[in-house]
Amino acid sequence: LGDRVGAFEGWLSERWTEGNWHTRRGAIACSLGMLGLRWCEVERSELGDHDPTAGLLYVRTGKRGAPRTIEGPGVLLQAALDMRAEVCSTSERVFLTRPGRPMVYGDNRRFVERATVAVFGQAFSFHCFRHTAAVRVWERTKDVLAVQRFLGHKSLQWTNTYLRSIRVVDVGGPV
């Protein structure tokens, strides 16, 4: 699956600046999901949360309100800001519909399905991207607590559900 995940990320990054506005928006949103963001964090991200120069995305609107900082390619964060600049809106949100209303999951669901079918041969949900990011943090650190902090989870048991696919150590012992 690792090679196909890399191919998927390449497929998405090719579309950050190419194609129509909806394709660019969808690819950028999916790429942020691959960095571990929840859908609600993508749709609520604001202009001031993206720092392309530092390669940082400030997540201030997490599920339980716990802010965290995600590292990401500056070119991705800049692409999000460039795409957003094409919409005339007074909203601070980055991800908007073409008329300038805040975007919701339904506005991107078809893109996620088409993109994952194109690369993986089957449809995956946006949330699967977050699981992929969790596994990557585990593979890089071998530290369940680092994964927990990265995901913004309060419970280590909840974090372990993200890592079951690779049979990591459970809170109560080996899986």
mmCIF file of C-alpha atoms in Angstrom:
data_model
loop_
_atom_site.group_PDB
_atom_site.id
_atom_site.type_symbol
_atom_site.label_atom_id
_atom_site.label_comp_id
_atom_site.label_asym_id
_atom_site.label_seq_id
_atom_site.Cartn_x
_atom_site.Cartn_y
_atom_site.Cartn_z
ATOM 1 C CA LEU A 1 0.000 0.000 0.000
ATOM 2 C CA GLY A 2 2.944 2.358 0.681
ATOM 3 C CA ASP A 3 3.876 2.756 -2.983
ATOM 4 C CA ARG A 4 0.269 3.428 -3.900
ATOM 5 C CA VAL A 5 -0.018 6.032 -1.129
ATOM 6 C CA GLY A 6 3.025 7.788 -2.587
ATOM 7 C CA ALA A 7 1.460 7.564 -6.055
ATOM 8 C CA PHE A 8 -1.744 9.038 -4.652
ATOM 9 C CA GLU A 9 0.123 11.956 -3.107
ATOM 10 C CA GLY A 10 1.880 12.548 -6.421
ATOM 11 C CA TRP A 11 -1.457 12.398 -8.244
ATOM 12 C CA LEU A 12 -2.884 14.979 -5.831
ATOM 13 C CA SER A 13 0.112 17.322 -5.992
ATOM 14 C CA GLU A 14 -0.063 17.389 -9.800
ATOM 15 C CA ARG A 15 -3.563 18.785 -9.417
ATOM 16 C CA TRP A 16 -2.797 21.525 -6.864
ATOM 17 C CA THR A 17 -2.090 23.999 -9.641
ATOM 18 C CA GLU A 18 -3.515 22.282 -12.733
ATOM 19 C CA GLY A 19 -7.044 21.703 -13.852
ATOM 20 C CA ASN A 20 -10.211 23.495 -12.937
ATOM 21 C CA TRP A 21 -10.783 25.295 -9.656
ATOM 22 C CA HIS A 22 -12.872 22.457 -8.141
ATOM 23 C CA THR A 23 -10.166 19.899 -8.922
ATOM 24 C CA ARG A 24 -7.493 22.089 -7.350
ATOM 25 C CA ARG A 25 -9.624 22.671 -4.249
ATOM 26 C CA GLY A 26 -10.334 18.944 -3.908
ATOM 27 C CA ALA A 27 -6.695 17.931 -4.353
ATOM 28 C CA ILE A 28 -5.494 20.491 -1.809
ATOM 29 C CA ALA A 29 -8.137 19.437 0.722
ATOM 30 C CA CYS A 30 -7.224 15.746 0.274
ATOM 31 C CA SER A 31 -3.538 16.538 0.660
ATOM 32 C CA LEU A 32 -4.282 18.238 3.969
ATOM 33 C CA GLY A 33 -6.162 15.096 4.977
ATOM 34 C CA MET A 34 -3.025 13.097 4.157
ATOM 35 C CA LEU A 35 -1.235 15.337 6.677
ATOM 36 C CA GLY A 36 -3.648 14.127 9.369
ATOM 37 C CA LEU A 37 -6.358 16.777 9.419
ATOM 38 C CA ARG A 38 -9.954 15.866 10.124
ATOM 39 C CA TRP A 39 -12.473 17.067 7.560
ATOM 40 C CA CYS A 40 -13.854 19.618 10.048
ATOM 41 C CA GLU A 41 -10.334 21.014 10.484
ATOM 42 C CA VAL A 42 -9.906 21.402 6.737
ATOM 43 C CA GLU A 43 -13.265 23.090 6.234
ATOM 44 C CA ARG A 44 -12.673 25.451 9.168
ATOM 45 C CA SER A 45 -9.101 26.422 8.304
ATOM 46 C CA GLU A 46 -8.680 30.155 7.948
ATOM 47 C CA LEU A 47 -6.306 32.372 6.014
ATOM 48 C CA GLY A 48 -4.156 33.129 9.078
ATOM 49 C CA ASP A 49 -3.737 29.418 9.870
ATOM 50 C CA HIS A 50 -1.568 28.768 6.790
ATOM 51 C CA ASP A 51 2.107 29.730 7.014
ATOM 52 C CA PRO A 52 3.700 28.563 3.742
ATOM 53 C CA THR A 53 7.060 30.154 4.553
ATOM 54 C CA ALA A 54 7.461 28.084 7.731
ATOM 55 C CA GLY A 55 5.607 25.068 6.290
ATOM 56 C CA LEU A 56 3.138 25.096 9.172
ATOM 57 C CA LEU A 57 -0.612 24.838 9.457
ATOM 58 C CA TYR A 58 -2.131 25.944 12.736
ATOM 59 C CA VAL A 59 -5.161 23.843 13.633
ATOM 60 C CA ARG A 60 -7.170 25.957 16.042
ATOM 61 C CA THR A 61 -10.521 24.286 15.508
ATOM 62 C CA GLY A 62 -9.860 20.675 16.476
ATOM 63 C CA LYS A 63 -12.565 18.254 17.506
ATOM 64 C CA ARG A 64 -12.200 19.028 21.197
ATOM 65 C CA GLY A 65 -10.797 22.498 20.770
ATOM 66 C CA ALA A 66 -7.186 21.456 21.450
ATOM 67 C CA PRO A 67 -5.015 23.444 19.023
ATOM 68 C CA ARG A 68 -2.038 21.793 17.353
ATOM 69 C CA THR A 69 0.459 22.569 14.627
ATOM 70 C CA ILE A 70 0.914 20.372 11.564
ATOM 71 C CA GLU A 71 4.014 20.488 9.380
ATOM 72 C CA GLY A 72 3.330 20.465 5.684
ATOM 73 C CA PRO A 73 4.916 21.394 2.388
ATOM 74 C CA GLY A 74 4.978 25.154 1.987
ATOM 75 C CA VAL A 75 4.016 24.712 -1.667
ATOM 76 C CA LEU A 76 0.795 22.959 -0.584
ATOM 77 C CA LEU A 77 -0.093 25.663 1.909
ATOM 78 C CA GLN A 78 0.634 28.346 -0.679
ATOM 79 C CA ALA A 79 -1.495 26.509 -3.257
ATOM 80 C CA ALA A 80 -4.392 26.600 -0.765
ATOM 81 C CA LEU A 81 -4.007 30.346 -0.337
ATOM 82 C CA ASP A 82 -3.662 30.919 -4.092
ATOM 83 C CA MET A 83 -6.788 28.857 -4.798
ATOM 84 C CA ARG A 84 -8.684 30.757 -2.098
ATOM 85 C CA ALA A 85 -7.643 34.117 -3.590
ATOM 86 C CA GLU A 86 -9.741 33.301 -6.666
ATOM 87 C CA VAL A 87 -12.977 33.462 -4.661
ATOM 88 C CA CYS A 88 -14.443 36.810 -3.788
ATOM 89 C CA SER A 89 -15.604 36.491 -0.200
ATOM 90 C CA THR A 90 -15.357 38.296 3.095
ATOM 91 C CA SER A 91 -14.994 34.955 4.906
ATOM 92 C CA GLU A 92 -11.648 34.143 6.493
ATOM 93 C CA ARG A 93 -12.125 30.478 5.600
ATOM 94 C CA VAL A 94 -9.771 28.968 3.029
ATOM 95 C CA PHE A 95 -12.093 26.277 1.673
ATOM 96 C CA LEU A 96 -15.167 27.811 0.135
ATOM 97 C CA THR A 97 -17.648 26.943 -2.572
ATOM 98 C CA ARG A 98 -17.381 28.916 -5.801
ATOM 99 C CA PRO A 99 -20.110 31.359 -4.693
ATOM 100 C CA GLY A 100 -18.028 32.014 -1.545
ATOM 101 C CA ARG A 101 -19.953 29.993 1.031
ATOM 102 C CA PRO A 102 -18.095 27.802 3.556
ATOM 103 C CA MET A 103 -17.441 24.368 2.100
ATOM 104 C CA VAL A 104 -18.924 21.244 3.665
ATOM 105 C CA TYR A 105 -17.966 17.582 3.198
ATOM 106 C CA GLY A 106 -20.574 16.999 0.517
ATOM 107 C CA ASP A 107 -18.833 19.599 -1.651
ATOM 108 C CA ASN A 108 -15.727 17.398 -1.806
ATOM 109 C CA ARG A 109 -17.081 13.838 -1.369
ATOM 110 C CA ARG A 110 -17.276 13.050 -5.089
ATOM 111 C CA PHE A 111 -13.722 14.288 -5.637
ATOM 112 C CA VAL A 112 -12.439 12.027 -2.829
ATOM 113 C CA GLU A 113 -14.233 9.034 -4.323
ATOM 114 C CA ARG A 114 -12.998 9.685 -7.878
ATOM 115 C CA ALA A 115 -9.437 10.340 -6.726
ATOM 116 C CA THR A 116 -9.147 7.205 -4.615
ATOM 117 C CA VAL A 117 -10.736 5.026 -7.316
ATOM 118 C CA ALA A 118 -8.322 6.471 -9.903
ATOM 119 C CA VAL A 119 -5.256 5.499 -7.864
ATOM 120 C CA PHE A 120 -6.313 2.634 -5.575
ATOM 121 C CA GLY A 121 -9.064 1.069 -7.682
ATOM 122 C CA GLN A 122 -11.608 1.541 -4.899
ATOM 123 C CA ALA A 123 -13.252 4.410 -3.079
ATOM 124 C CA PHE A 124 -11.985 5.484 0.321
ATOM 125 C CA SER A 125 -13.381 8.128 2.651
ATOM 126 C CA PHE A 126 -11.577 11.323 3.564
ATOM 127 C CA HIS A 127 -11.104 9.976 7.088
ATOM 128 C CA CYS A 128 -8.902 7.158 5.737
ATOM 129 C CA PHE A 129 -6.298 9.820 4.944
ATOM 130 C CA ARG A 130 -6.037 10.595 8.676
ATOM 131 C CA HIS A 131 -5.407 6.931 9.433
ATOM 132 C CA THR A 132 -2.633 6.907 6.830
ATOM 133 C CA ALA A 133 -1.030 9.940 8.472
ATOM 134 C CA ALA A 134 -1.177 8.241 11.889
ATOM 135 C CA VAL A 135 0.572 5.135 10.551
ATOM 136 C CA ARG A 136 3.262 7.323 8.981
ATOM 137 C CA VAL A 137 3.941 9.087 12.283
ATOM 138 C CA TRP A 138 4.181 5.694 13.988
ATOM 139 C CA GLU A 139 6.584 4.384 11.328
ATOM 140 C CA ARG A 140 8.774 7.471 11.699
ATOM 141 C CA THR A 141 8.788 7.624 15.533
ATOM 142 C CA LYS A 142 7.734 4.184 16.839
ATOM 143 C CA ASP A 143 6.102 6.240 19.618
ATOM 144 C CA VAL A 144 2.385 5.813 20.319
ATOM 145 C CA LEU A 145 2.382 8.968 22.455
ATOM 146 C CA ALA A 146 3.774 10.973 19.523
ATOM 147 C CA VAL A 147 0.927 9.641 17.372
ATOM 148 C CA GLN A 148 -1.565 10.553 20.102
ATOM 149 C CA ARG A 149 -0.260 14.135 20.265
ATOM 150 C CA PHE A 150 -0.163 14.388 16.475
ATOM 151 C CA LEU A 151 -3.797 13.307 16.160
ATOM 152 C CA GLY A 152 -4.919 15.440 19.104
ATOM 153 C CA HIS A 153 -6.465 12.504 20.957
ATOM 154 C CA LYS A 154 -7.105 12.609 24.687
ATOM 155 C CA SER A 155 -7.255 8.824 24.938
ATOM 156 C CA LEU A 156 -4.390 6.519 24.062
ATOM 157 C CA GLN A 157 -6.929 3.761 23.476
ATOM 158 C CA TRP A 158 -8.537 5.847 20.741
ATOM 159 C CA THR A 159 -5.145 6.414 19.121
ATOM 160 C CA ASN A 160 -4.579 2.668 19.093
ATOM 161 C CA THR A 161 -7.647 2.154 16.915
ATOM 162 C CA TYR A 162 -5.804 4.125 14.239
ATOM 163 C CA LEU A 163 -2.772 1.859 14.530
ATOM 164 C CA ARG A 164 -4.468 -1.548 14.651
ATOM 165 C CA SER A 165 -3.888 -2.038 10.934
ATOM 166 C CA ILE A 166 -0.157 -2.336 11.593
ATOM 167 C CA ARG A 167 -0.585 -4.329 14.822
ATOM 168 C CA VAL A 168 1.125 -1.843 17.107
ATOM 169 C CA VAL A 169 1.294 -2.340 20.871
ATOM 170 C CA ASP A 170 -2.087 -1.804 22.509
ATOM 171 C CA VAL A 171 -2.501 0.040 25.829
ATOM 172 C CA GLY A 172 -3.104 -3.335 27.496
ATOM 173 C CA GLY A 173 -0.312 -5.214 25.700
ATOM 174 C CA PRO A 174 0.376 -6.695 22.262
ATOM 175 C CA VAL A 175 -2.529 -6.854 19.840
#
